[in-house]
mmCIF file of C-alpha atoms in Angstrom:
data_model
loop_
_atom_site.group_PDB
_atom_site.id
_atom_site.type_symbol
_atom_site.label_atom_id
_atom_site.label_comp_id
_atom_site.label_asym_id
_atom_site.label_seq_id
_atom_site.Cartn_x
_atom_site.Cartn_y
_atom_site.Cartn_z
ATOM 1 C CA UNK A 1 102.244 20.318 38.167
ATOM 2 C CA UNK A 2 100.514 21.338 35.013
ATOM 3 C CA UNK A 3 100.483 24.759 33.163
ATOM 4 C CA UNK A 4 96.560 26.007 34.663
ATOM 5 C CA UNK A 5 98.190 25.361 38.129
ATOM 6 C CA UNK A 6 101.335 27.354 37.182
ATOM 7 C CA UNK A 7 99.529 29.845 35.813
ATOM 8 C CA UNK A 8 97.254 30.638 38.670
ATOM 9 C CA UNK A 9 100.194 30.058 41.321
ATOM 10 C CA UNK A 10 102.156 33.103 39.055
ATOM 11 C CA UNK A 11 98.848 35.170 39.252
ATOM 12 C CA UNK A 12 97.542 34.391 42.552
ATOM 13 C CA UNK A 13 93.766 34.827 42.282
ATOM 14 C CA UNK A 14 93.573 35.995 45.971
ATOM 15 C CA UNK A 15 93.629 39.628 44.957
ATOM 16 C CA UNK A 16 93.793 40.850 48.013
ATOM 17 C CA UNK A 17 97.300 39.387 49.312
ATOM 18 C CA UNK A 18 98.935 40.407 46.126
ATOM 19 C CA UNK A 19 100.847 43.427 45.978
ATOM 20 C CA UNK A 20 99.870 43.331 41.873
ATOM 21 C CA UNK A 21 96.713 44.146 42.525
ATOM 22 C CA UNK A 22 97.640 47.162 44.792
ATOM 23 C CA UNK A 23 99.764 48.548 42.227
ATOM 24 C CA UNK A 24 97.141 48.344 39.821
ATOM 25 C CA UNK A 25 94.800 49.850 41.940
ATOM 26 C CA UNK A 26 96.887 52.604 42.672
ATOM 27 C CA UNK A 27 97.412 53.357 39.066
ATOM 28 C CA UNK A 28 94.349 52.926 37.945
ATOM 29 C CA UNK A 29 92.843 56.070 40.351
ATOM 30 C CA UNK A 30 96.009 58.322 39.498
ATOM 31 C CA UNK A 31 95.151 57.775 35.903
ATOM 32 C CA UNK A 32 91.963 58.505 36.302
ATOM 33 C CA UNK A 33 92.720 61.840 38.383
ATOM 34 C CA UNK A 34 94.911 62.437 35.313
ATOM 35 C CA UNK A 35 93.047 62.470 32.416
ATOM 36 C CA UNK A 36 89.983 64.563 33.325
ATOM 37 C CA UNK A 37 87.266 64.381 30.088
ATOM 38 C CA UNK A 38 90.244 62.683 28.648
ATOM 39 C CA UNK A 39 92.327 66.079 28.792
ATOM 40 C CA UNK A 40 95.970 65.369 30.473
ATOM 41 C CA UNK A 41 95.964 68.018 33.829
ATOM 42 C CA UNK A 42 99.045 68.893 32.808
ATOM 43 C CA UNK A 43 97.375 70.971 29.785
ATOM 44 C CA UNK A 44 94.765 71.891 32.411
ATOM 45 C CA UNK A 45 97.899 73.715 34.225
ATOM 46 C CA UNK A 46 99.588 74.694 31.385
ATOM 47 C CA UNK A 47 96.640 76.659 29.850
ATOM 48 C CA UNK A 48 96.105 78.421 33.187
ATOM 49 C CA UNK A 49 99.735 79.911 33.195
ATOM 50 C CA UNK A 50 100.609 80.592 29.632
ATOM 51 C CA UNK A 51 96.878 81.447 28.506
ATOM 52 C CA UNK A 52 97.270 82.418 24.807
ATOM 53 C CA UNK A 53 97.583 79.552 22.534
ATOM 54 C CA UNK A 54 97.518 76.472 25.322
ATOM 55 C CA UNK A 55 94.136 77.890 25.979
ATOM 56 C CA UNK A 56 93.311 77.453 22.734
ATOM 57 C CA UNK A 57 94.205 74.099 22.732
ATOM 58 C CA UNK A 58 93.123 73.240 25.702
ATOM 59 C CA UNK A 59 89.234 74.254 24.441
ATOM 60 C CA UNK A 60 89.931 72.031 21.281
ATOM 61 C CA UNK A 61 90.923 69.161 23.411
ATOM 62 C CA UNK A 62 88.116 69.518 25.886
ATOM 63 C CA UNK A 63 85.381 69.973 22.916
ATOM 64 C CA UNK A 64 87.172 67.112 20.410
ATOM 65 C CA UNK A 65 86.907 64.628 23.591
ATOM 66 C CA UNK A 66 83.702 65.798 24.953
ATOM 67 C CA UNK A 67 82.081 64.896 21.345
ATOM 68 C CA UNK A 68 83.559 61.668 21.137
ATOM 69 C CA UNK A 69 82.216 60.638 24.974
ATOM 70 C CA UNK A 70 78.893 61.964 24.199
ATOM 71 C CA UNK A 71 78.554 60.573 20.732
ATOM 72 C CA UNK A 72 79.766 57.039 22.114
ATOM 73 C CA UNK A 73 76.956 57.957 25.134
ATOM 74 C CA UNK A 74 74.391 58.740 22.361
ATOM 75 C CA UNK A 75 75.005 55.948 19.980
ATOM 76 C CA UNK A 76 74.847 53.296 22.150
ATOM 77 C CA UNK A 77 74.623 54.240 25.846
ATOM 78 C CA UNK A 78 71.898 52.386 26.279
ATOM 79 C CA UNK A 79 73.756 48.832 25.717
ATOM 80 C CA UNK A 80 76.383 50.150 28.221
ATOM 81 C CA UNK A 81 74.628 50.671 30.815
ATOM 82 C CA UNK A 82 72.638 47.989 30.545
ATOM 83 C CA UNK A 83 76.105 45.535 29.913
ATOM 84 C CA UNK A 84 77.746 47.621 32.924
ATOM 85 C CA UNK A 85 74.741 47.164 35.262
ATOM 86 C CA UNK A 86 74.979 42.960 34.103
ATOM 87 C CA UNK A 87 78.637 42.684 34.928
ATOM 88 C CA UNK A 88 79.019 45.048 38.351
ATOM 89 C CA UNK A 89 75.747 42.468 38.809
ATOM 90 C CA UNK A 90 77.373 39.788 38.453
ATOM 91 C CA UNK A 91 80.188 40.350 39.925
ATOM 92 C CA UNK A 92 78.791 41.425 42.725
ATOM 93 C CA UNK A 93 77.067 38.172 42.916
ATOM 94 C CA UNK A 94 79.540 36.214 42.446
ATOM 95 C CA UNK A 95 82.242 37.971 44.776
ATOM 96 C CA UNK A 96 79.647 38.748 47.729
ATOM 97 C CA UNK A 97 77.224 35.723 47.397
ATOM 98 C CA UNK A 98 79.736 32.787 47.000
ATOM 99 C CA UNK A 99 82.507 34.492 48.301
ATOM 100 C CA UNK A 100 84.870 34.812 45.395
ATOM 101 C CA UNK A 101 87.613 37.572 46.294
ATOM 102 C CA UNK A 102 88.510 38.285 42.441
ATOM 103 C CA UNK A 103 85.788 39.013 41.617
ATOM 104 C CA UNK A 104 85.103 41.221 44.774
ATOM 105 C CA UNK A 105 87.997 42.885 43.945
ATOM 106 C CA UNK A 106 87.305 43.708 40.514
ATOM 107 C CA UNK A 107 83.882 45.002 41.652
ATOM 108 C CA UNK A 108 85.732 47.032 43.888
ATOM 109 C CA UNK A 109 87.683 48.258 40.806
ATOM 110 C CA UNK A 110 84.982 48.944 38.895
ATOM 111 C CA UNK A 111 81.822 50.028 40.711
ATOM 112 C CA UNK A 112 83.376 53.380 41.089
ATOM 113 C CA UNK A 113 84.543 53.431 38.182
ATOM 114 C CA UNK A 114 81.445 53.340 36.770
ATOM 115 C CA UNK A 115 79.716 56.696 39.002
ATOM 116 C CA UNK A 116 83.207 58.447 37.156
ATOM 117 C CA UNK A 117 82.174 57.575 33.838
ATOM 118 C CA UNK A 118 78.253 58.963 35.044
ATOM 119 C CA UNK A 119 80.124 62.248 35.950
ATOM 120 C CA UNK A 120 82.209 62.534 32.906
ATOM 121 C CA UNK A 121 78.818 62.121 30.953
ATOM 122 C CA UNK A 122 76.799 64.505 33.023
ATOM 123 C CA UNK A 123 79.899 66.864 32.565
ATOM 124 C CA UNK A 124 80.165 66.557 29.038
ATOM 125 C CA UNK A 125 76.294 67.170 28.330
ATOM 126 C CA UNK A 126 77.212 70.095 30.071
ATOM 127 C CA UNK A 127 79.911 71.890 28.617
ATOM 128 C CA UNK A 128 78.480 71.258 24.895
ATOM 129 C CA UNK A 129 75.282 73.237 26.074
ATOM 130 C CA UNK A 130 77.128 75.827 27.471
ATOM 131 C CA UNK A 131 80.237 76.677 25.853
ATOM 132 C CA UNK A 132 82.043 78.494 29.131
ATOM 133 C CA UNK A 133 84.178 80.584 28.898
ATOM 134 C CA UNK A 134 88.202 79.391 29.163
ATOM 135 C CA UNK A 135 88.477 79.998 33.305
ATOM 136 C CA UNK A 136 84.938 79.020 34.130
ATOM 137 C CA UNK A 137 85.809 75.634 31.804
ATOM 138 C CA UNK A 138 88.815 75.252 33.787
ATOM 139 C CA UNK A 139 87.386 75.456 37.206
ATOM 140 C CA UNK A 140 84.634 72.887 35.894
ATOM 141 C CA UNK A 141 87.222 70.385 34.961
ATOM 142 C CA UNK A 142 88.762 71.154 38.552
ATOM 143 C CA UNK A 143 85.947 70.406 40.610
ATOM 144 C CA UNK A 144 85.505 67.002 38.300
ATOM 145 C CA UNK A 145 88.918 66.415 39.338
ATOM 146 C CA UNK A 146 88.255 66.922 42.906
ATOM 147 C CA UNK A 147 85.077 64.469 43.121
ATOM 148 C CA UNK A 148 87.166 61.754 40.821
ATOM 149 C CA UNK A 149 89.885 62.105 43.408
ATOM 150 C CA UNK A 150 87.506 62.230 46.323
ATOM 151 C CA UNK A 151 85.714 58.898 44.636
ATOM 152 C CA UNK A 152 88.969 57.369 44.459
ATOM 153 C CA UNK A 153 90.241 58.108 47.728
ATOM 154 C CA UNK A 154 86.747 56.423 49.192
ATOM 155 C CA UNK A 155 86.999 53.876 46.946
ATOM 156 C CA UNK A 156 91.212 53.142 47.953
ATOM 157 C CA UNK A 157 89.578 53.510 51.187
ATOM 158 C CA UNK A 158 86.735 50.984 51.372
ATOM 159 C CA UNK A 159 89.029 48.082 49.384
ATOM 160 C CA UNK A 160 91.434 48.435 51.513
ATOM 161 C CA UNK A 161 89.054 47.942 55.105
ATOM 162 C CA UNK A 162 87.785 45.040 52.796
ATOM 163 C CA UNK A 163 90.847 43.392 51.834
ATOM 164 C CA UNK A 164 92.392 43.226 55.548
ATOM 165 C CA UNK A 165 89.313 41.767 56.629
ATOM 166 C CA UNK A 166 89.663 39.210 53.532
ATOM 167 C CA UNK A 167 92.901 38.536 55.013
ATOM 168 C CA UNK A 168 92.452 38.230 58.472
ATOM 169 C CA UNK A 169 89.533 36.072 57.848
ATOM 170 C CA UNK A 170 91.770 33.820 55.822
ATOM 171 C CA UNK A 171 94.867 33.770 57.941
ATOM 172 C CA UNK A 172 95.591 31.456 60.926
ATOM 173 C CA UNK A 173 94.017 34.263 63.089
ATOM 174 C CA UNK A 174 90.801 34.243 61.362
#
């Protein structure tokens, strides 16, 4: 047995049949429900009930992190979405067309991914022209929250349905 063999028995590319990849999935949507415009929801909360100074910080952290994504989305959002389009591509390619379940699976991971990020932009845009006020910027990042977790639960949703069939067409019932 040599160490590439090892290596790929201790991963187990079949994504679908490991519980690894589950777990990841799973954290990878609660983070993302988390950390909406890359403000924790526990500040989200916090400002809501104490008001006063966590309101205050809650604005900085919502305008400090809504200049960064729109300055990254400025600079050079161009090459993203032109390098995010290439991989989901070919990934998608690769996964659907010859059947490759990693890859499916991290197309699966990242496709929705990748409407978030849209969101988070079209959010961000949004709040710099506006500047609202502390509960109208609160109920904005709420209803984000809601259609991340409503893309995530689709998303959960869909890769599961396409994993069981992965793994009924590969088991001895298949």
């Amino acid at each position: 047995m040599d160490l590439s063999q090892t290596i790929f028995e201790l991963i187990d590319m079949r994504s679908f049949s490991n519980l690894w990849f589950w777990i990841a999935l799973a954290v990878f949507w609660s983070s993302a429900s988390h950390w909406v415009l890359g403000v924790p929801w526990d500040s989200v909360l916090r400002a809501k009930r104490n008001g006063g100074q966590a309101e205050a910080d809650l604005q900085d952290l919502v305008r400090i992190n809504c200049n960064r994504l729109l300055h990254i989305a400025d600079v050079s959002g161009l090459f993203l979405i032109g390098g995010s389009c290439f991989i989901l591509t070919g990934l998608a390619g690769v996964g659907f067309g010859y059947n490759v379940e990693f890859a499916q699976a991290v197309f699966l991971l990242l496709f929705p991914m990748s409407i978030v990020s849209l969101l988070s932009v079209r959010l961000a845009r949004r709040i710099r022209v506006e500047a609202p006020s502390s509960d109208d910027l609160r109920k904005r990042l709420a209803r984000h929250r809601f259609w991340v977790q409503f893309i995530g639960m689709i998303s959960i949703f869909v890769t599961s349905l396409w994993g069981m069939f992965q793994n009924f067409q590969i088991s001895p019932l298949g």
